[in-house]
Amino acid sequence: MKSSFNPPVRTLMGPGPSDVSPRVLAAMARPTIGHLDPEFIRMMDEIKEMLQALFKTQSPLTMPVSAPGSAGMEACFVNLVEPGDKVVVCQNGVFGGRMKENVVRFGGEAIMVEDEWGKPVDLDKVEKALAENDNVKALAFVHAETSTGVRSDAESLCALAQKYGCLTIVDTVTSLGGIEVDMDGWGIDAIYSGTQKCLSCPPGISPVAFSEKAIEAVQARKTPVPSWFLDKNLVMGYWGGGGKRAYHHTAPVNSLYALHESLVMLHEEGLENAWARHQKHHNALRAGLEAMGINFLVDEECRLPQLNSVFVPEGIDEAEVRSRLLRDYNLEIGAGLGALAGKVWRIGLMGSACTRRNVMLCLAALENTLISMGAQINAGAAAQAAEAAYAE
Ligand SMILES: *Cc1c(COP(=O)(O)O)cnc(C)c1O
């Protein structure tokens, strides 16, 4: 006989999922109702309104896709890329590589603009790619590269796309809720995110929005969208306005209660206040880590406050540190990915996990663990440095 599964209570300071607040978990445990129930439809309309405010868009084509961030990515590419379409894809980490994979699988031609991992997308290289290739359909890039902790200049990249007359497809999975995102102001045409990073929901839902230009491009397709589930024309019959919903698929009812609650919490706090909170706790974490003698991978001006990539001290087995943190402190931090595996840790300060308590816990736990493993770090300085940053 199997018994109930009771997960340990962890502190989640990795690249996602992040800590989910008790309010969101409680919302998820409310009674399941029918997904075409008028009360459920009323809640769906509120989710849509709150997502529009979060993306900063007026677009009526804003909805949560019933699947994780990777499906939001796929929804954008499968609708917009037709066989033969040229897409300039920027890659400076793991997720840009997945964009390329999407373009190629839907029959498009990916024109790659590559930058070093840990550096932002280079605007000059993007402009060169757009100038040298005609009939580019879209420019695709990751706003906040979770594999490295880099923020690219989304506003300037979108301005370049407009100058050369192409659409923009932007990954905001890690940026949304943690730093500024302005879909309409910057001119983003297809945007997707995830619930388990700075929105602090359980994983499994992907907020997506399409601009009017993007929808025109979908309607002008010569071939049908090759995915039935992600075809925007069909999904919109379900999520579209007017209160009349046609059955498309069964919405993940309780997961949407969770998303609704997390959006209510974010609106109570205020978007600007949430961004400021991420910056404040990042400053304290940085002060503590640097006082310990630990260095950041990414230059300060393009560093994400919600994802801190730091170098593992010389001679230290990074996986052993992470397993000790989990075992001794119930604390999860992330490993390096791809080219950075074994070299860095990724410490997340996302959403509900972005608190003073977590910053101080992480600094103390990391310091104690590193000292017990014989690392050459400055002992005893981190907590005070972080407290000093808070006092500023
Ligand atoms: C996490 C992440 C994704 C994928 O989201 P899933 O929910 O894991 O599918 C895509 N892009 C970025 C930048 C991410 O951080």
Short mmCIF file of C-alpha atoms and ligand atoms in Angstrom, two decimals:
data_model
loop_
_atom_site.label_atom_id
_atom_site.label_comp_id
_atom_site.label_asym_id
_atom_site.label_seq_id
_atom_site.Cartn_x
_atom_site.Cartn_y
_atom_site.Cartn_z
CA MET A 1 0.00 0.00 0.00
CA LYS A 2 1.24 3.45 -0.89
CA SER A 3 0.60 6.26 1.54
CA SER A 4 -0.03 9.99 0.95
CA PHE A 5 2.87 12.03 -0.35
CA ASN A 6 3.92 14.78 2.04
CA PRO A 7 6.67 16.92 0.54
CA PRO A 8 9.25 18.49 2.85
CA VAL A 9 8.89 22.23 3.39
CA ARG A 10 11.73 23.80 1.41
CA THR A 11 12.91 27.32 0.77
CA LEU A 12 13.11 27.65 -3.01
CA MET A 13 15.94 29.95 -4.08
CA GLY A 14 16.76 28.36 -7.40
CA PRO A 15 15.76 29.32 -10.97
CA GLY A 16 12.11 28.31 -10.34
CA PRO A 17 9.78 27.12 -9.07
CA SER A 18 9.95 29.75 -6.35
CA ASP A 19 8.27 29.66 -2.94
CA VAL A 20 4.49 29.63 -3.27
CA SER A 21 2.72 31.66 -0.61
CA PRO A 22 0.19 29.97 1.72
CA ARG A 23 -2.49 32.26 0.23
CA VAL A 24 -1.91 30.85 -3.25
CA LEU A 25 -1.77 27.27 -1.98
CA ALA A 26 -5.02 27.81 -0.08
CA ALA A 27 -6.68 29.21 -3.21
CA MET A 28 -5.66 26.08 -5.08
CA ALA A 29 -7.42 23.85 -2.53
CA ARG A 30 -10.83 25.49 -3.07
CA PRO A 31 -13.62 23.37 -4.59
CA THR A 32 -13.28 22.50 -8.24
CA ILE A 33 -16.17 23.85 -10.34
CA GLY A 34 -17.01 23.39 -14.00
CA HIS A 35 -14.79 25.29 -16.42
CA LEU A 36 -17.85 26.70 -18.18
CA ASP A 37 -19.57 27.64 -14.89
CA PRO A 38 -20.54 31.33 -15.00
CA GLU A 39 -18.59 31.90 -11.76
CA PHE A 40 -15.50 30.36 -13.30
CA ILE A 41 -15.90 32.49 -16.41
CA ARG A 42 -16.15 35.58 -14.23
CA MET A 43 -12.83 34.61 -12.62
CA MET A 44 -11.27 34.01 -16.06
CA ASP A 45 -12.22 37.55 -17.07
CA GLU A 46 -10.51 38.91 -13.97
CA ILE A 47 -7.37 36.89 -14.70
CA LYS A 48 -7.30 38.33 -18.20
CA GLU A 49 -7.66 41.90 -16.91
CA MET A 50 -4.92 41.40 -14.33
CA LEU A 51 -2.61 39.81 -16.92
CA GLN A 52 -3.16 42.78 -19.23
CA ALA A 53 -2.10 45.12 -16.42
CA LEU A 54 0.91 42.92 -15.68
CA PHE A 55 2.12 42.77 -19.31
CA LYS A 56 1.13 46.45 -19.66
CA THR A 57 -1.00 45.78 -22.70
CA GLN A 58 -4.48 46.63 -23.92
CA SER A 59 -4.45 43.57 -26.13
CA PRO A 60 -7.65 41.52 -25.88
CA LEU A 61 -5.58 38.54 -26.99
CA THR A 62 -4.12 37.96 -23.55
CA MET A 63 -4.60 34.59 -21.90
CA PRO A 64 -2.99 31.92 -19.74
CA VAL A 65 -2.04 28.92 -21.86
CA SER A 66 -2.84 25.69 -19.98
CA ALA A 67 0.72 24.37 -19.90
CA PRO A 68 4.16 25.50 -18.68
CA GLY A 69 6.34 28.30 -20.04
CA SER A 70 7.79 26.07 -22.75
CA ALA A 71 4.27 25.73 -24.19
CA GLY A 72 3.85 29.52 -24.13
CA MET A 73 7.06 29.71 -26.14
CA GLU A 74 5.77 27.13 -28.57
CA ALA A 75 2.40 28.91 -28.84
CA CYS A 76 4.17 32.06 -30.07
CA PHE A 77 6.40 30.30 -32.59
CA VAL A 78 3.89 27.78 -33.93
CA ASN A 79 1.38 30.53 -34.71
CA LEU A 80 3.81 33.04 -36.20
CA VAL A 81 6.43 30.96 -38.02
CA GLU A 82 5.48 29.40 -41.35
CA PRO A 83 7.69 27.26 -43.58
CA GLY A 84 10.30 29.50 -45.21
CA ASP A 85 9.95 32.40 -42.73
CA LYS A 86 13.16 34.05 -41.60
CA VAL A 87 13.48 34.73 -37.89
CA VAL A 88 16.44 36.49 -36.29
CA VAL A 89 17.02 34.59 -33.03
CA CYS A 90 19.26 35.98 -30.31
CA GLN A 91 21.08 33.44 -28.20
CA ASN A 92 23.07 34.24 -25.06
CA GLY A 93 22.09 31.23 -22.97
CA VAL A 94 19.93 28.12 -22.87
CA PHE A 95 16.55 29.58 -23.73
CA GLY A 96 17.59 31.35 -26.94
CA GLY A 97 18.68 27.91 -28.14
CA ARG A 98 15.16 26.62 -27.59
CA MET A 99 13.77 29.50 -29.65
CA LYS A 100 15.99 28.40 -32.52
CA GLU A 101 14.73 24.84 -32.13
CA ASN A 102 11.13 26.10 -32.37
CA VAL A 103 11.81 28.12 -35.54
CA VAL A 104 13.53 25.22 -37.28
CA ARG A 105 10.88 22.66 -36.30
CA PHE A 106 8.12 24.82 -37.77
CA GLY A 107 10.02 25.07 -41.05
CA GLY A 108 11.48 28.53 -40.57
CA GLU A 109 15.01 29.73 -41.12
CA ALA A 110 16.76 30.83 -37.90
CA ILE A 111 19.30 33.59 -38.44
CA MET A 112 21.38 33.37 -35.29
CA VAL A 113 22.87 36.28 -33.36
CA GLU A 114 25.05 34.74 -30.69
CA ASP A 115 26.54 36.31 -27.62
CA GLU A 116 28.65 34.94 -24.84
CA TRP A 117 26.82 33.36 -21.91
CA GLY A 118 26.69 35.97 -19.18
CA LYS A 119 26.52 38.90 -21.63
CA PRO A 120 23.39 40.67 -22.88
CA VAL A 121 22.25 40.50 -26.50
CA ASP A 122 24.46 42.85 -28.55
CA LEU A 123 22.33 45.50 -30.27
CA ASP A 124 24.88 46.16 -33.03
CA LYS A 125 24.97 42.50 -34.04
CA VAL A 126 21.17 42.39 -34.13
CA GLU A 127 21.02 45.51 -36.29
CA LYS A 128 23.59 44.02 -38.66
CA ALA A 129 21.53 40.81 -38.99
CA LEU A 130 18.35 42.80 -39.66
CA ALA A 131 20.10 45.05 -42.20
CA GLU A 132 21.76 42.17 -44.08
CA ASN A 133 18.66 39.99 -44.46
CA ASP A 134 15.49 41.08 -46.18
CA ASN A 135 12.00 39.84 -45.43
CA VAL A 136 12.75 38.96 -41.84
CA LYS A 137 9.42 38.02 -40.27
CA ALA A 138 10.37 38.35 -36.61
CA LEU A 139 13.07 39.11 -34.09
CA ALA A 140 13.06 36.70 -31.13
CA PHE A 141 14.94 37.13 -27.88
CA VAL A 142 14.89 36.32 -24.17
CA HIS A 143 14.41 39.34 -21.92
CA ALA A 144 15.72 37.69 -18.75
CA GLU A 145 18.07 34.75 -19.45
CA THR A 146 17.54 32.44 -16.49
CA SER A 147 20.53 30.29 -17.40
CA THR A 148 22.93 33.19 -16.75
CA GLY A 149 21.09 35.97 -14.88
CA VAL A 150 21.40 38.54 -17.68
CA ARG A 151 18.85 41.19 -18.63
CA SER A 152 18.89 42.23 -22.28
CA ASP A 153 17.67 45.64 -23.40
CA ALA A 154 14.17 44.66 -24.55
CA GLU A 155 13.09 48.21 -25.31
CA SER A 156 15.99 48.89 -27.69
CA LEU A 157 15.70 45.46 -29.32
CA CYS A 158 12.01 46.09 -30.02
CA ALA A 159 12.87 49.52 -31.44
CA LEU A 160 15.30 47.85 -33.87
CA ALA A 161 12.61 45.40 -34.94
CA GLN A 162 10.25 48.29 -35.65
CA LYS A 163 12.94 50.13 -37.63
CA TYR A 164 13.32 47.07 -39.88
CA GLY A 165 9.60 46.29 -39.99
CA CYS A 166 9.51 42.89 -38.34
CA LEU A 167 7.53 41.37 -35.47
CA THR A 168 8.99 40.71 -32.01
CA ILE A 169 8.69 37.49 -29.99
CA VAL A 170 9.86 37.99 -26.43
CA ASP A 171 10.45 35.51 -23.59
CA THR A 172 9.53 37.16 -20.28
CA VAL A 173 9.27 33.97 -18.23
CA THR A 174 11.72 35.16 -15.59
CA SER A 175 11.31 38.93 -15.99
CA LEU A 176 7.54 39.28 -15.51
CA GLY A 177 6.79 40.51 -11.99
CA GLY A 178 10.48 40.92 -11.09
CA ILE A 179 11.59 43.75 -13.39
CA GLU A 180 9.79 46.11 -15.74
CA VAL A 181 8.02 44.61 -18.76
CA ASP A 182 6.04 46.96 -21.03
CA MET A 183 4.44 45.11 -23.93
CA ASP A 184 2.60 48.01 -25.58
CA GLY A 185 5.15 50.68 -24.66
CA TRP A 186 8.04 48.72 -26.15
CA GLY A 187 6.03 47.28 -29.05
CA ILE A 188 6.19 43.56 -28.29
CA ASP A 189 4.06 41.45 -30.66
CA ALA A 190 4.13 38.04 -29.02
CA ILE A 191 5.02 37.64 -25.37
CA TYR A 192 5.01 34.64 -23.05
CA SER A 193 5.79 34.01 -19.42
CA GLY A 194 5.45 31.39 -16.70
CA THR A 195 3.75 31.19 -13.33
CA GLN A 196 6.50 29.60 -11.24
CA LYS A 197 9.15 32.33 -11.37
CA CYS A 198 8.36 35.84 -10.11
CA LEU A 199 4.58 35.22 -9.99
CA SER A 200 5.20 32.54 -7.33
CA CYS A 201 2.52 30.13 -8.44
CA PRO A 202 2.87 26.42 -8.89
CA PRO A 203 4.30 25.60 -12.35
CA GLY A 204 2.06 24.66 -15.26
CA ILE A 205 0.50 27.82 -16.70
CA SER A 206 1.94 30.22 -19.27
CA PRO A 207 0.52 33.74 -19.63
CA VAL A 208 0.71 34.77 -23.30
CA ALA A 209 -0.37 37.86 -25.25
CA PHE A 210 -0.44 38.72 -28.96
CA SER A 211 -0.54 42.22 -30.41
CA GLU A 212 -2.95 43.18 -33.17
CA LYS A 213 -0.07 42.96 -35.69
CA ALA A 214 0.72 39.45 -34.51
CA ILE A 215 -2.88 38.37 -34.91
CA GLU A 216 -2.97 39.83 -38.43
CA ALA A 217 0.12 37.75 -39.20
CA VAL A 218 -1.59 34.62 -37.87
CA GLN A 219 -4.70 35.34 -39.95
CA ALA A 220 -2.58 35.95 -43.07
CA ARG A 221 -0.95 32.51 -42.86
CA LYS A 222 -0.91 30.47 -46.06
CA THR A 223 -0.84 27.20 -44.12
CA PRO A 224 -2.88 26.15 -41.08
CA VAL A 225 -1.18 26.33 -37.67
CA PRO A 226 0.37 22.86 -37.32
CA SER A 227 -0.61 22.52 -33.64
CA TRP A 228 -4.29 22.03 -32.88
CA PHE A 229 -3.95 22.69 -29.14
CA LEU A 230 -1.94 25.90 -29.45
CA ASP A 231 -3.74 27.38 -32.49
CA LYS A 232 -4.61 30.90 -31.36
CA ASN A 233 -7.69 31.08 -33.55
CA LEU A 234 -9.21 28.15 -31.68
CA VAL A 235 -8.02 29.06 -28.17
CA MET A 236 -9.51 32.53 -28.54
CA GLY A 237 -12.97 31.02 -28.91
CA TYR A 238 -12.52 29.87 -25.33
CA TRP A 239 -10.63 32.81 -23.80
CA GLY A 240 -12.10 35.51 -26.04
CA GLY A 241 -14.35 38.29 -24.76
CA GLY A 242 -18.13 38.50 -24.69
CA GLY A 243 -18.72 35.94 -21.96
CA LYS A 244 -19.60 33.27 -24.55
CA ARG A 245 -17.20 30.40 -24.22
CA ALA A 246 -16.95 27.51 -26.64
CA TYR A 247 -15.41 24.29 -25.37
CA HIS A 248 -11.81 23.95 -26.48
CA HIS A 249 -10.10 22.03 -23.69
CA THR A 250 -10.80 21.65 -19.97
CA ALA A 251 -9.03 24.50 -18.22
CA PRO A 252 -6.84 23.54 -15.23
CA VAL A 253 -9.47 24.99 -12.89
CA ASN A 254 -7.60 24.91 -9.58
CA SER A 255 -4.30 26.06 -11.09
CA LEU A 256 -6.16 29.10 -12.38
CA TYR A 257 -7.48 29.81 -8.85
CA ALA A 258 -3.81 29.89 -7.84
CA LEU A 259 -2.88 32.24 -10.68
CA HIS A 260 -5.82 34.51 -9.83
CA GLU A 261 -4.73 34.71 -6.19
CA SER A 262 -1.10 35.45 -7.05
CA LEU A 263 -2.20 38.21 -9.44
CA VAL A 264 -4.45 39.70 -6.74
CA MET A 265 -1.46 39.69 -4.37
CA LEU A 266 0.76 41.35 -6.96
CA HIS A 267 -1.84 44.03 -7.60
CA GLU A 268 -2.24 44.62 -3.87
CA GLU A 269 1.51 45.13 -3.57
CA GLY A 270 1.74 47.23 -6.74
CA LEU A 271 3.93 46.32 -9.71
CA GLU A 272 6.50 49.06 -9.11
CA ASN A 273 6.75 48.05 -5.46
CA ALA A 274 7.34 44.44 -6.46
CA TRP A 275 10.19 45.48 -8.79
CA ALA A 276 11.68 47.63 -6.01
CA ARG A 277 11.45 44.73 -3.56
CA HIS A 278 13.39 42.47 -5.94
CA GLN A 279 16.08 45.14 -6.30
CA LYS A 280 16.33 45.79 -2.55
CA HIS A 281 16.82 42.14 -1.59
CA HIS A 282 19.23 41.61 -4.48
CA ASN A 283 21.35 44.50 -3.16
CA ALA A 284 21.52 42.92 0.29
CA LEU A 285 22.29 39.43 -1.07
CA ARG A 286 25.00 40.89 -3.29
CA ALA A 287 26.57 42.80 -0.40
CA GLY A 288 26.66 39.63 1.70
CA LEU A 289 28.06 37.39 -1.04
CA GLU A 290 30.71 39.91 -2.03
CA ALA A 291 31.75 40.36 1.61
CA MET A 292 32.27 36.59 1.69
CA GLY A 293 34.51 36.92 -1.36
CA ILE A 294 32.08 35.41 -3.86
CA ASN A 295 31.91 37.04 -7.29
CA PHE A 296 29.07 37.58 -9.76
CA LEU A 297 29.14 36.28 -13.33
CA VAL A 298 27.19 39.21 -14.80
CA ASP A 299 28.13 42.90 -14.95
CA GLU A 300 26.09 45.03 -12.60
CA GLU A 301 24.31 47.11 -15.27
CA CYS A 302 22.67 44.09 -16.89
CA ARG A 303 22.25 41.87 -13.84
CA LEU A 304 18.84 40.46 -12.97
CA PRO A 305 17.93 41.05 -9.32
CA GLN A 306 15.81 37.89 -9.31
CA LEU A 307 18.51 35.52 -10.62
CA ASN A 308 22.01 35.77 -9.18
CA SER A 309 24.73 33.74 -10.92
CA VAL A 310 27.83 33.56 -8.73
CA PHE A 311 31.13 31.72 -9.13
CA VAL A 312 31.78 28.64 -7.01
CA PRO A 313 34.91 29.16 -4.86
CA GLU A 314 38.10 27.48 -6.07
CA GLY A 315 38.37 23.75 -5.35
CA ILE A 316 34.82 23.33 -4.03
CA ASP A 317 32.46 20.59 -5.22
CA GLU A 318 29.42 22.68 -6.08
CA ALA A 319 26.97 19.75 -6.15
CA GLU A 320 28.03 18.75 -2.63
CA VAL A 321 27.29 22.28 -1.41
CA ARG A 322 23.81 22.19 -2.93
CA SER A 323 23.00 18.80 -1.44
CA ARG A 324 24.18 19.93 2.00
CA LEU A 325 22.07 23.08 1.78
CA LEU A 326 19.05 20.95 0.96
CA ARG A 327 19.77 18.36 3.65
CA ASP A 328 20.82 20.70 6.47
CA TYR A 329 18.75 23.83 5.74
CA ASN A 330 15.91 22.71 3.44
CA LEU A 331 17.29 25.33 1.08
CA GLU A 332 17.37 24.87 -2.69
CA ILE A 333 19.68 26.89 -4.92
CA GLY A 334 20.29 26.23 -8.61
CA ALA A 335 23.23 24.68 -10.44
CA GLY A 336 24.90 26.16 -13.51
CA LEU A 337 23.55 25.05 -16.90
CA GLY A 338 25.35 24.09 -20.10
CA ALA A 339 28.69 25.86 -20.44
CA LEU A 340 28.38 27.14 -16.85
CA ALA A 341 27.70 23.73 -15.23
CA GLY A 342 30.05 23.17 -12.28
CA LYS A 343 31.25 26.78 -12.38
CA VAL A 344 28.36 28.82 -10.97
CA TRP A 345 25.38 28.64 -8.70
CA ARG A 346 22.13 30.37 -9.58
CA ILE A 347 20.49 31.92 -6.54
CA GLY A 348 16.92 32.98 -7.17
CA LEU A 349 15.10 35.79 -5.42
CA MET A 350 11.80 35.36 -7.17
CA GLY A 351 8.36 36.50 -6.07
CA SER A 352 7.41 35.23 -2.63
CA ALA A 353 10.94 33.87 -2.14
CA CYS A 354 12.32 37.39 -2.39
CA THR A 355 12.40 38.31 1.32
CA ARG A 356 14.85 39.51 3.94
CA ARG A 357 14.46 36.25 5.85
CA ASN A 358 15.52 34.23 2.79
CA VAL A 359 18.47 36.51 2.02
CA MET A 360 19.80 36.13 5.57
CA LEU A 361 19.12 32.37 5.63
CA CYS A 362 20.92 31.85 2.34
CA LEU A 363 23.97 33.86 3.40
CA ALA A 364 24.29 32.05 6.75
CA ALA A 365 23.67 28.60 5.30
CA LEU A 366 26.09 29.09 2.43
CA GLU A 367 28.78 30.54 4.69
CA ASN A 368 28.53 27.73 7.25
CA THR A 369 28.54 25.07 4.54
CA LEU A 370 31.50 26.53 2.67
CA ILE A 371 33.54 26.89 5.87
CA SER A 372 32.82 23.30 6.88
CA MET A 373 34.06 22.20 3.45
CA GLY A 374 37.29 24.15 3.81
CA ALA A 375 36.60 26.92 1.29
CA GLN A 376 38.80 30.02 1.33
CA ILE A 377 36.15 32.65 2.06
CA ASN A 378 35.95 35.61 4.40
CA ALA A 379 34.05 34.28 7.40
CA GLY A 380 31.76 36.38 9.55
CA ALA A 381 31.33 39.39 7.24
CA ALA A 382 28.30 38.49 5.13
CA ALA A 383 25.43 39.06 7.56
CA GLN A 384 26.68 42.48 8.58
CA ALA A 385 27.27 43.55 5.00
CA ALA A 386 23.71 42.54 4.09
CA GLU A 387 22.27 44.33 7.13
CA ALA A 388 24.22 47.43 6.15
CA ALA A 389 22.72 47.26 2.64
CA TYR A 390 19.24 47.11 4.19
CA ALA A 391 20.02 50.12 6.36
CA GLU A 392 20.91 52.25 3.31
C1 LIG B 1 11.77 28.60 -16.94
C2 LIG B 1 11.94 29.23 -18.27
C3 LIG B 1 11.30 28.76 -19.43
C4 LIG B 1 10.50 27.48 -19.45
O1 LIG B 1 9.44 27.46 -18.59
P1 LIG B 1 8.82 26.05 -18.14
O2 LIG B 1 7.65 26.45 -17.30
O3 LIG B 1 9.91 25.36 -17.39
O4 LIG B 1 8.42 25.31 -19.35
C5 LIG B 1 11.45 29.46 -20.60
N1 LIG B 1 12.21 30.57 -20.66
C6 LIG B 1 12.86 31.05 -19.58
C7 LIG B 1 13.68 32.29 -19.71
C8 LIG B 1 12.74 30.39 -18.37
O5 LIG B 1 13.39 30.86 -17.29
#
